[in-house]
Coordinates of C-alpha atoms and ligand atoms in Angstrom, one line a residue:
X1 CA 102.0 88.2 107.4
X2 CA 99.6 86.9 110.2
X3 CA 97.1 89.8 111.3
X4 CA 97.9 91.1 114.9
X5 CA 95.7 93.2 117.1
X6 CA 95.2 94.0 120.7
X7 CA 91.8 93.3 122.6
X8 CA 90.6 94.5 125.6
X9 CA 88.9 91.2 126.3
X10 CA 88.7 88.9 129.4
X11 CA 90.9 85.7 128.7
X12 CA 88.1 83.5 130.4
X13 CA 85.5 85.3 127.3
X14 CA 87.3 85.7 124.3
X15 CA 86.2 83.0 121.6
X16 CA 89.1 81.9 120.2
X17 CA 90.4 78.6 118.9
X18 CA 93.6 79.1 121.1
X19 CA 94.2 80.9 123.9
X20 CA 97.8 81.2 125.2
X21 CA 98.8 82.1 129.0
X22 CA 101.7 82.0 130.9
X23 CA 102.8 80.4 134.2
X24 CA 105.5 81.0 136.4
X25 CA 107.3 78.1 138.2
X26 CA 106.4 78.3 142.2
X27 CA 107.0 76.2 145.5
X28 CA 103.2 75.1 145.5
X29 CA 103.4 74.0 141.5
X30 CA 103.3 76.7 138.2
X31 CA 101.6 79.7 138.8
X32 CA 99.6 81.0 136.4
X33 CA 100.7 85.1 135.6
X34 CA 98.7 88.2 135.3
X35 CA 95.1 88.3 133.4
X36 CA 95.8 84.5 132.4
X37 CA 95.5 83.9 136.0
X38 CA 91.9 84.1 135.9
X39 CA 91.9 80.8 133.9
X40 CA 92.4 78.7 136.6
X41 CA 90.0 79.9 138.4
X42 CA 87.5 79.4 135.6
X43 CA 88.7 75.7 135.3
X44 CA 88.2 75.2 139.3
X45 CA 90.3 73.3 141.7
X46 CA 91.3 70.4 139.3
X47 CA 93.5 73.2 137.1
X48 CA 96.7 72.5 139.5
X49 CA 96.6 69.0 139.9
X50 CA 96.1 68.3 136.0
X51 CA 99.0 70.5 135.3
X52 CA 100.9 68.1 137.6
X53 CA 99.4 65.4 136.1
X54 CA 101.2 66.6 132.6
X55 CA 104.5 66.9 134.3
X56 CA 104.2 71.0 133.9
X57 CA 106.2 72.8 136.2
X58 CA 106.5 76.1 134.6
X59 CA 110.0 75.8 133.5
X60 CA 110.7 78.2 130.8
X61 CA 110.3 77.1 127.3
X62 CA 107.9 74.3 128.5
X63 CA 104.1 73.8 126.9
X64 CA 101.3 72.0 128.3
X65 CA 97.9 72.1 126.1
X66 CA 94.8 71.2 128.0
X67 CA 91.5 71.1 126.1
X68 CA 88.9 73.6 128.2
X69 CA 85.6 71.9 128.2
X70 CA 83.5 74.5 128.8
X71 CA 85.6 76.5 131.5
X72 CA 86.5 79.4 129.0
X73 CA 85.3 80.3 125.8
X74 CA 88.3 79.0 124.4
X75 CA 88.4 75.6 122.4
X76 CA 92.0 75.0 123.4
X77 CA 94.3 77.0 126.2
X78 CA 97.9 76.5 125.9
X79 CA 100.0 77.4 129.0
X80 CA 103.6 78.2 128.5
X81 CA 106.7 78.3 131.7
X82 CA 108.4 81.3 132.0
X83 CA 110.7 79.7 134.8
X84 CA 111.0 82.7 136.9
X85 CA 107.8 85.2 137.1
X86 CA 110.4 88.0 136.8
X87 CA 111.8 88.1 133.9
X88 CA 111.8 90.6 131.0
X89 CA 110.4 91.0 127.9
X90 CA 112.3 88.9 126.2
X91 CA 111.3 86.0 128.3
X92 CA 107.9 87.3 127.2
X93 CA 108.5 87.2 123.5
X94 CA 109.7 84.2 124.0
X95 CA 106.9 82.5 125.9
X96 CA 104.6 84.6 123.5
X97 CA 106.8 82.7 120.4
X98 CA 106.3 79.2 122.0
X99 CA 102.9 79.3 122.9
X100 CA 102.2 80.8 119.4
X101 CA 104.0 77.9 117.9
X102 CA 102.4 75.4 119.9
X103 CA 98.7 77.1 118.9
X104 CA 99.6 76.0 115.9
X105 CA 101.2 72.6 116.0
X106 CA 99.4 70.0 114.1
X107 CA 97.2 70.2 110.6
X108 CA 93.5 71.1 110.1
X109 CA 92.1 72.1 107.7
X110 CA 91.5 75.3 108.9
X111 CA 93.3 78.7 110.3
X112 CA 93.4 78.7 113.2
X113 CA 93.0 81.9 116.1
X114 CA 94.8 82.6 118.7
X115 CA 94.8 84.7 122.0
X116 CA 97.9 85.7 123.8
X117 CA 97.4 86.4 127.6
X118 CA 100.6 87.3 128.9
X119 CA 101.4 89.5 131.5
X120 CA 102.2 92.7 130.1
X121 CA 103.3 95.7 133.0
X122 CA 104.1 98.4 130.2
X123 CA 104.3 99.1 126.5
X124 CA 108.1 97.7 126.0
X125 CA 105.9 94.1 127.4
X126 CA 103.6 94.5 124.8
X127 CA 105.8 95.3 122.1
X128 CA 108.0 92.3 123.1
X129 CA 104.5 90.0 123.2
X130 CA 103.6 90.9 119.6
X131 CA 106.9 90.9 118.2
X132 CA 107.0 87.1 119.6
X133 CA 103.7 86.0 118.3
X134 CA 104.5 87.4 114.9
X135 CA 107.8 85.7 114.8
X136 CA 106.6 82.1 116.7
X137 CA 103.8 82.2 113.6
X138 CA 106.5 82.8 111.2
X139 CA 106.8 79.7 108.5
X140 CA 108.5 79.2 105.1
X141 CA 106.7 76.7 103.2
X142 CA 107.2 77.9 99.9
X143 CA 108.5 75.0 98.7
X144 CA 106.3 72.0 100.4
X145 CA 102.9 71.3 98.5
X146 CA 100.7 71.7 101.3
X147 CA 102.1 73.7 104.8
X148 CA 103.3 71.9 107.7
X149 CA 101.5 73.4 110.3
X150 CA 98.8 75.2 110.8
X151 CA 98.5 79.0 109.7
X152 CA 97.1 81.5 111.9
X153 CA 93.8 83.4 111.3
X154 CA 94.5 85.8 113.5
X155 CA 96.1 86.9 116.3
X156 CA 95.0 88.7 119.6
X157 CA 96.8 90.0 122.2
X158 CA 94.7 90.5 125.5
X159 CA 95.7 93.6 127.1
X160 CA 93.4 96.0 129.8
X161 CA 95.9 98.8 127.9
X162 CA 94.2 97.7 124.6
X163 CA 93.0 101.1 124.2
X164 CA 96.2 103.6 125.2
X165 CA 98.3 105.4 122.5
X166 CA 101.4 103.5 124.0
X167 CA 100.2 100.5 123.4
X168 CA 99.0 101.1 119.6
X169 CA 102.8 102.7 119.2
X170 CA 104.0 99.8 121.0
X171 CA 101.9 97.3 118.2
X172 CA 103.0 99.1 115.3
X173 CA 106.4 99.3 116.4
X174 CA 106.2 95.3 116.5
X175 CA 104.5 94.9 113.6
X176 CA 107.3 96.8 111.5
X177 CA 110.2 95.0 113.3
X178 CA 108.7 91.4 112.8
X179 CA 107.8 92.5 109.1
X180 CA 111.2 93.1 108.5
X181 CA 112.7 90.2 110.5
X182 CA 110.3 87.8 108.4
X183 CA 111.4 89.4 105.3
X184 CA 115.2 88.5 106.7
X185 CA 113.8 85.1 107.3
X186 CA 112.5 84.4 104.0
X187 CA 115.3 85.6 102.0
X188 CA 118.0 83.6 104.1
X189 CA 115.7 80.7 103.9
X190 CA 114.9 80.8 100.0
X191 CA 117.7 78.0 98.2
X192 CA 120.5 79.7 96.2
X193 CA 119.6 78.9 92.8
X194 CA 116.5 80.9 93.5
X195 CA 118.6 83.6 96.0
X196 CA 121.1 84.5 93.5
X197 CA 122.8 87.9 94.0
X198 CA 120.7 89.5 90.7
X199 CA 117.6 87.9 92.4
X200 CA 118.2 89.2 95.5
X201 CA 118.7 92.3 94.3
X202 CA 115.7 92.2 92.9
X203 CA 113.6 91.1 95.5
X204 CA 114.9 94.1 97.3
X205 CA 113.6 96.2 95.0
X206 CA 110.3 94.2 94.7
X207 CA 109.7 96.1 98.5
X208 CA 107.3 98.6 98.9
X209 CA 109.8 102.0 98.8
X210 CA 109.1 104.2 102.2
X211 CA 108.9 107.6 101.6
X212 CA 111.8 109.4 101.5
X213 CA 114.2 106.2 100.5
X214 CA 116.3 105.6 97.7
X215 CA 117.7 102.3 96.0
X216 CA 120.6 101.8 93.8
X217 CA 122.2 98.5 92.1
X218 CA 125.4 98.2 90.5
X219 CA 125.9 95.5 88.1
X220 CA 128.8 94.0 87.4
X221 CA 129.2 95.9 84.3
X222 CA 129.0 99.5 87.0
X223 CA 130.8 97.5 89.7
X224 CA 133.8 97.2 87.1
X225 CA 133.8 100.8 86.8
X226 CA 133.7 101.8 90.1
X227 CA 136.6 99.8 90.8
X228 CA 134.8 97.3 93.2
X229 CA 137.7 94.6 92.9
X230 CA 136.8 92.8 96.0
X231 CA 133.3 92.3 95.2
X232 CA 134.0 91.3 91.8
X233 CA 136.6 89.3 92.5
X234 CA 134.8 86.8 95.2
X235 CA 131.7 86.8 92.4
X236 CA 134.1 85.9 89.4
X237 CA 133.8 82.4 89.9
X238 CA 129.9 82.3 89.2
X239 CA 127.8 82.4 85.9
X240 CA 125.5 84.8 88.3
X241 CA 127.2 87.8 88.4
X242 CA 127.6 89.9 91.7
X243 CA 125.6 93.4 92.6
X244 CA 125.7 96.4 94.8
X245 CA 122.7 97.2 96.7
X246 CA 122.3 100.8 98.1
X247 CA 119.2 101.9 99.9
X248 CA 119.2 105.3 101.0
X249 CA 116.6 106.8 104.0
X250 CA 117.0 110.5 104.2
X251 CA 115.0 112.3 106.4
X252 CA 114.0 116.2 106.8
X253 CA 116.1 116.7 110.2
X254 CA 118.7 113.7 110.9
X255 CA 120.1 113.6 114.3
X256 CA 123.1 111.2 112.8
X257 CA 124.0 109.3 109.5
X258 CA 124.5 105.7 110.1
X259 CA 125.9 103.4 107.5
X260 CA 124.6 99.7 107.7
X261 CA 127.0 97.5 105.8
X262 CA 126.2 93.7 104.9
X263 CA 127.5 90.3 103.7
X264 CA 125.5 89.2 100.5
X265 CA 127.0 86.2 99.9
X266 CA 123.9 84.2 98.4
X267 CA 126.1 81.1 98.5
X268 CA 129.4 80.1 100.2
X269 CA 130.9 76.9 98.9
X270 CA 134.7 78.4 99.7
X271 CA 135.7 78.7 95.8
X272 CA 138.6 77.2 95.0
X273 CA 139.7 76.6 98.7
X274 CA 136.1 74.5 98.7
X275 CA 134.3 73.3 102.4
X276 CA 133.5 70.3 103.5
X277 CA 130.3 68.8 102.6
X278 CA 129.0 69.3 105.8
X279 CA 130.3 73.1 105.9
X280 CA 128.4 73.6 102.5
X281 CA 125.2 72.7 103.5
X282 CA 123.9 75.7 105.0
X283 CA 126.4 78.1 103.5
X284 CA 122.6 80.0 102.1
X285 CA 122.6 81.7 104.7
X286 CA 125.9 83.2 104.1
X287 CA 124.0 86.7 102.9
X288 CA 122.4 86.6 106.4
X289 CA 123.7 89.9 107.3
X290 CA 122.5 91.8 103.7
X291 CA 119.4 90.3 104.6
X292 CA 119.5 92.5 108.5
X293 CA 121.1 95.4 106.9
X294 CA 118.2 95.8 104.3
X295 CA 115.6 94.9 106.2
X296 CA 116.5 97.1 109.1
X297 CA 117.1 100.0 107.5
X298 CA 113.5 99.8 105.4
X299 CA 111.9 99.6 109.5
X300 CA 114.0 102.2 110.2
X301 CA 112.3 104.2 107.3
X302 CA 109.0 103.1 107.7
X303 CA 109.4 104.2 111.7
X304 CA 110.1 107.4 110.5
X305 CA 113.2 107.9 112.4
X306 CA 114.9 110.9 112.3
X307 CA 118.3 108.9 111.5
X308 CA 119.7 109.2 107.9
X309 CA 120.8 105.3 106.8
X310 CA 123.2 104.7 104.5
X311 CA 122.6 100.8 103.3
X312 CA 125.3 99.1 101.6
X313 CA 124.6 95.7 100.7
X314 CA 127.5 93.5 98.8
X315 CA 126.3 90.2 97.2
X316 CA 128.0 88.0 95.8
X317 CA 128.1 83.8 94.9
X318 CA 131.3 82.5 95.9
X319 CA 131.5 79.0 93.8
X320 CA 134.6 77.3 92.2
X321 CA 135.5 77.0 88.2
X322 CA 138.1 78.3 85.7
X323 CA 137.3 82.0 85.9
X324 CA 137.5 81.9 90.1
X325 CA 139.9 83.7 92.1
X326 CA 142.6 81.7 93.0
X327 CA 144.7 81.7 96.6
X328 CA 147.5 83.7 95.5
X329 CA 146.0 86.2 93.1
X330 CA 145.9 90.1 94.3
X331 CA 142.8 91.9 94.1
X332 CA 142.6 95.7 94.4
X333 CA 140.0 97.3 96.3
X334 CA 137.6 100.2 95.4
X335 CA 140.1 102.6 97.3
X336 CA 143.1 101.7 95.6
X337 CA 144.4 98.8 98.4
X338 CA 145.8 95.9 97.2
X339 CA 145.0 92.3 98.8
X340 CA 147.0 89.2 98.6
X341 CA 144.3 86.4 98.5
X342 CA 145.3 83.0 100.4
X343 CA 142.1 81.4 101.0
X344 CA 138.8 81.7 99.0
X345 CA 136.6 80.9 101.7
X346 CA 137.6 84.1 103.5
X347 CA 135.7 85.9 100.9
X348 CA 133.2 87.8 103.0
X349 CA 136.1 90.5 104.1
X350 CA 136.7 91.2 100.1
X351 CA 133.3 92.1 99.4
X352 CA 132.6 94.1 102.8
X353 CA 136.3 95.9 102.0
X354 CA 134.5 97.8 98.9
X355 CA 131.3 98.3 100.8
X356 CA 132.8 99.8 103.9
X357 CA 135.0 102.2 101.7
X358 CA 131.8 103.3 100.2
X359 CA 130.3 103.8 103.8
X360 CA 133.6 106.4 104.2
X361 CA 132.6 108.0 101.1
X362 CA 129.0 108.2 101.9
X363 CA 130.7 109.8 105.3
X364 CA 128.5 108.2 107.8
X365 CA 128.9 109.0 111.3
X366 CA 128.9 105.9 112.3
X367 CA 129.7 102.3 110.1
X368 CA 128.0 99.1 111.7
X369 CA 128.7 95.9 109.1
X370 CA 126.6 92.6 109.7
X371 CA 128.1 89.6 108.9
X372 CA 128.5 85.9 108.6
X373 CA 132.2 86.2 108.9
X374 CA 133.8 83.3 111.0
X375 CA 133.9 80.3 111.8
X376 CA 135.9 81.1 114.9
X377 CA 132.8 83.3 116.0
X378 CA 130.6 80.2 116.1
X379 CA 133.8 78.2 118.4
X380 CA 134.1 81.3 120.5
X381 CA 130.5 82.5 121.6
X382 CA 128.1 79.5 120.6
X383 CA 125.7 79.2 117.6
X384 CA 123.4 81.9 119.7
X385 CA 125.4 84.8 120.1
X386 CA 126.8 87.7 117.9
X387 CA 130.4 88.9 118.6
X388 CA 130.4 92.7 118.4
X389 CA 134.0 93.7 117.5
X390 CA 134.9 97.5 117.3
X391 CA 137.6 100.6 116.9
X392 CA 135.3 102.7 119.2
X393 CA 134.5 100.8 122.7
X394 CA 131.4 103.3 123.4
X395 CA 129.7 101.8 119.6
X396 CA 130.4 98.6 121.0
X397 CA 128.9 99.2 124.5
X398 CA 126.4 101.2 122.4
X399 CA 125.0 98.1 120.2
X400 CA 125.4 95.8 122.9
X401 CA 123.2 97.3 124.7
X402 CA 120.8 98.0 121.9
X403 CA 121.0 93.9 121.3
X404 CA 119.8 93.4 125.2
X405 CA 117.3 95.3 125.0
X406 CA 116.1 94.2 121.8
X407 CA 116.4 90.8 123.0
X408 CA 119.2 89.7 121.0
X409 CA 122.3 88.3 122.4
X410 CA 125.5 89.7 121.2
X411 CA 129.3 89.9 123.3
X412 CA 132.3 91.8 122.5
X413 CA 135.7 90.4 121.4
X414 CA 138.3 92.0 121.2
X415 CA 140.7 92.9 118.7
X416 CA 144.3 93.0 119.8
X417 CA 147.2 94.9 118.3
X418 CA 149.0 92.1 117.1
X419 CA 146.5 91.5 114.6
X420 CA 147.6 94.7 113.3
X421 CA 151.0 93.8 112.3
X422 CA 149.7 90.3 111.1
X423 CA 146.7 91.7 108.5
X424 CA 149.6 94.0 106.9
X425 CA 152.5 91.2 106.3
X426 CA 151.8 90.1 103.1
X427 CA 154.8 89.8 100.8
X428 CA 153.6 90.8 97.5
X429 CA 150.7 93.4 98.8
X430 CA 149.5 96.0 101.1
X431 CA 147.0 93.6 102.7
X432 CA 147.2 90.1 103.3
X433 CA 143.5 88.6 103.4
X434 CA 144.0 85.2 105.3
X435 CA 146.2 84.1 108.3
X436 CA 147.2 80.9 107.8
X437 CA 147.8 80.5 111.6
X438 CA 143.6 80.3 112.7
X439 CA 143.5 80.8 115.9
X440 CA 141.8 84.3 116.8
X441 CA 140.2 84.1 113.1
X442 CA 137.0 86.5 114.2
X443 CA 139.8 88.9 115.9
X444 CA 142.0 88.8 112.5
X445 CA 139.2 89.4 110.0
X446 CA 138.0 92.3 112.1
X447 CA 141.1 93.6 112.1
X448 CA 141.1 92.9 108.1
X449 CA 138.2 94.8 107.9
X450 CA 139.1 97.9 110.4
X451 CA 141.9 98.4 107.3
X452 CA 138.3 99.8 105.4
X453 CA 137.2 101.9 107.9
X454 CA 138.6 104.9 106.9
X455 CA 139.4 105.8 110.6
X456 CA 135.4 106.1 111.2
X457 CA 133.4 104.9 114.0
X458 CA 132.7 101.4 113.0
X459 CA 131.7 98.4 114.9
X460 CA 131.0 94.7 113.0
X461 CA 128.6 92.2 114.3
X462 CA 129.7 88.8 113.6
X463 CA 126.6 86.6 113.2
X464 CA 127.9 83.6 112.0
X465 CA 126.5 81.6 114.9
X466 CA 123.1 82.7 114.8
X467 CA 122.2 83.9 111.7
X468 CA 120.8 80.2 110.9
X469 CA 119.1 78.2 113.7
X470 CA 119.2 74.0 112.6
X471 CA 118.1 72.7 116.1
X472 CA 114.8 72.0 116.9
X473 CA 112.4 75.3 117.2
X474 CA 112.4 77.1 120.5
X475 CA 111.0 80.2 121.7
X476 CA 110.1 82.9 118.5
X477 CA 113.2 80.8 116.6
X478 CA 111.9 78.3 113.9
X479 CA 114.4 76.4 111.9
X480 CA 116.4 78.1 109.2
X481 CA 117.0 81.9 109.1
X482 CA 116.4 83.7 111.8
X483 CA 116.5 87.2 110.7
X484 CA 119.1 87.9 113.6
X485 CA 120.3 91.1 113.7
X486 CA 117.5 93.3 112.9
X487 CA 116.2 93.8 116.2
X488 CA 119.6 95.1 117.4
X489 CA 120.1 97.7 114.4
X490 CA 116.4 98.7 114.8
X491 CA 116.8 99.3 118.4
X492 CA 120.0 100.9 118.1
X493 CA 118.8 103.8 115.7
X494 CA 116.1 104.1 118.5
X495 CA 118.8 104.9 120.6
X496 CA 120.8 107.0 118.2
X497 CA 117.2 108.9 117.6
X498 CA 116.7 109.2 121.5
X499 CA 120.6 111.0 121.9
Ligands
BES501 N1 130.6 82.1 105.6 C1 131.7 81.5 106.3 C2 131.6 81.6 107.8 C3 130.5 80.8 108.4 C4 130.8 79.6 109.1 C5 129.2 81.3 108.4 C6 129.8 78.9 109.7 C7 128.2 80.5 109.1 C8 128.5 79.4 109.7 C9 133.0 82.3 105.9 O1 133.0 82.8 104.6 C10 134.1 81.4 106.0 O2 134.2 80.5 105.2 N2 135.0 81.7 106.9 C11 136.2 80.9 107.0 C12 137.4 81.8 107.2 C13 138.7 81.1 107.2 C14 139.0 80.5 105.8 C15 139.7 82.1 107.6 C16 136.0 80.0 108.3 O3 135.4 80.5 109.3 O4 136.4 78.9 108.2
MN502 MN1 133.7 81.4 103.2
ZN503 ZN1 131.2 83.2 103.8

């Protein structure tokens, strides 16, 4: 990952191929904030009028590059909107993302480095600066020949806190938390035939171990035994059989024990009840919330906070042929409940059924899953929000709040008691898996999965929407994975870790 640091350094001094500031949009044109302000008065009166000239206003999200001629020391300074001069951090990582990402637009042949000169009032400012120039530099070329943009040298965050022990926490808390959300990135973003569940499994364990972490896999040979039927039923249907991933972080004194459950579904055609082609094509994603749920809890490890994690990560490919699952076939789950199948695209349930019985056994105060569960979700609440859904309203206000903070967006939904009575009507077993009657899917698959709980405080984040970004970049959010998800778990065993 690009190296980050923060400098001490006056915007209008630091060499640097890019330098990055932010502007606020005012009355008199956009105004430019905190120590980037003293760019415009190194470039002189012309500064205002040739941001006019651009059509700049300062709205957030927009970019305006202006070569500097001389004024600063800079080659290039890129000035980014922030709409209104008050906002948050997050319209700070954001505006740090974007001007990242425009610093880097375009190919030469060489690295290029960047300064970020935002206005940063505290240490939660600088950490949200950081964690949005890691992320904006974020790119997944893999599998091009050459990269399509530019790579970053280095980065440098101007700060006059440069030197204070907040600060420095404040870095290395950003540099764990976009490690991990690029790690979620990657692995969402890498095709399925390279992604499968053994791979994946794999590539967990290819991570550098934090001290005082443990990881398990289950095969399907040990999934058999342990009576995972959900799990191995959804990966029944592929030649690449399905795995269990358990990471384990226990530290000396634990406050709590949280269990982070996830969807490893390394690709969702539907089975036998097969998409569309247009659902199919980004159905790689579909182990989006594995990918948070592992990631988050190695940051949560490598933080060192004093929060025991439970990781249970269920993966699985869900593909049609003769040995598949079919809709009417009964699967029993690892705690002895039966499950009438009806549609094998509502195959993320089965797998998390086993995984949150296992979060019951691990007893875990509290059970979060992560998962890209619904459709409906996506209808609901947009393809940039998370529906939090929950038998414990205080979890739910709880992660909520953890996703604001962190910058994430995420909304409750609720889930009413007639789902109750509906999850429980098969006619053959205890559970019936699929309501053929759609409407209030996300509230009817929550309610499938409450059946797991084991009466424990659980919440499930939905994160169908936006676990995979396909519009054009904005912000820290490229294309493809976006890691979602991460930031709120991280921040929410901070807050655990806090009382
Ligand atoms: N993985 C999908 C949900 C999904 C949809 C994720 C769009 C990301 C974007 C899930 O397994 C699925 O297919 N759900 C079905 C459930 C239905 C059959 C009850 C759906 O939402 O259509
Ligand atoms: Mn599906
Ligand atoms: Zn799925």
């Amino acid at each position: 990952m690009t190296s980050l640091r923060l400098r001490d350094s006056q915007p209008t001094k630091t060499r640097t191929d890019v330098l990055v500031v932010a502007a606020a949009e005012a009355e008199q044109g956009a105004q430019l904030l905190g120590i980037g302000a003293r760019v415009a008065t190194a470039f002189g009166r012309e500064f205002a009028r040739t941001l006019g000239a651009l059509g700049f206003s300062g709205k957030q999200g927009e970019v305006a590059k202006l070569p500097s001629s001389g004024a600063v020391r800079a080659k290039l300074v890129v000035v980014v909107g922030v709409g209104d001069e008050a906002g948050g951090p997050e319209a700070l990582r954001r505006a740090a993302g974007a001007g990242v990402r425009a610093a880097l637009a375009g190919k030469t042949a060489e690295a290029v480095s960047v300064a970020v000169a935002l206005p940063c009032r505290d240490e939660r400012d600088v950490q949200a600066v950081c964690e949005g120039a890691l992320l904006g530099a974020y790119t997944f070329d893999r599998y091009r020949s050459a990269a399509a943009t530019n790579q970053a040298a280095d980065i440098a965050v101007l700060t006059d806190a440069a030197g204070s022990k907040t600060s420095k926490a404040a870095l290395e808390t950003a540099q764990v938390v976009a490690r991990a959300v690029a790690r979620a990135r990657d692995w969402v973003n890498t095709p399925p035939r390279d992604l499968t569940p053994k791979a994946f499994a794999d590539a967990v364990a290819a991570v550098d171990l934090p001290a005082r972490t443990t990881l398990t896999v289950w095969d399907e040979k040990r999934l058999a035994a342990e009576r995972c039927g959900g799990i191995l039923g959804v990966g029944q249907g592929s030649s690449n059989p399905p795995r269990l991933v358990r990471l384990h972080y226990k530290p000396r004194r634990a406050v709590t024990h949280l269990a982070l459950v996830g969807k490893g579904i390394t690709y969702d055609s539907g089975g036998l009840s097969l998409k569309t082609m247009a659902g199919a094509m980004t159905m790689k994603c579909d182990m989006a919330g594995a990918a948070a749920a592992i990631t988050a809890t190695y940051a949560i490890a490598e933080l060192g906070l004093p929060i025991e994690v439970s990781c249970l990560a269920a993966m699985a490919e869900n593909l049609p042929s003769g040995t598949a699952t079919r809709p009417g076939d009964v699967l029993t789950m690892r705690n002895g409940r039966t499950v009438e199948v009806l549609n094998t695209d509502a195959e993320g349930r089965l797998v998390l059924a086993d995984a949150l019985v296992l979060a019951d056994e691990a007893e875990a105060d509290v059970v979060i899953d992560v998962a890209t569960l619904t459709g409906a979700c996506v209808v609901a609440l947009g393809d940039r929000t998370a529906g939090v859904l929950s038998n414990d309203d205080p979890l739910r206000d709880a992660l909520q709040a953890a996703a604001r903070r962190a910058g994430e967006e995420v909304w409750p939904l609720p889930i009413p008691d007639e789902m109750k009575s509906k999850v429980t009507s098969s006619s053959i077993a205890d559970l019936r898996q699929h309501n053929p009657d759609t409407s209030g899917g996300a509230l009817y698959a929550a309610a499938f999965l409450r059946e797991f709980s084991g009466g424990r405080r659980w919440a499930h984040l939905d994160i169908a929407g936006p676990a995979f970004h396909e519009g054009d970049p904005y912000g820290y959010v490229n294309k493809g994975g976006t890691g979602v998800g991460v930031r709120t778990l991280v921040r929410l065993a901070q807050d655990l870790a806090d009382g």
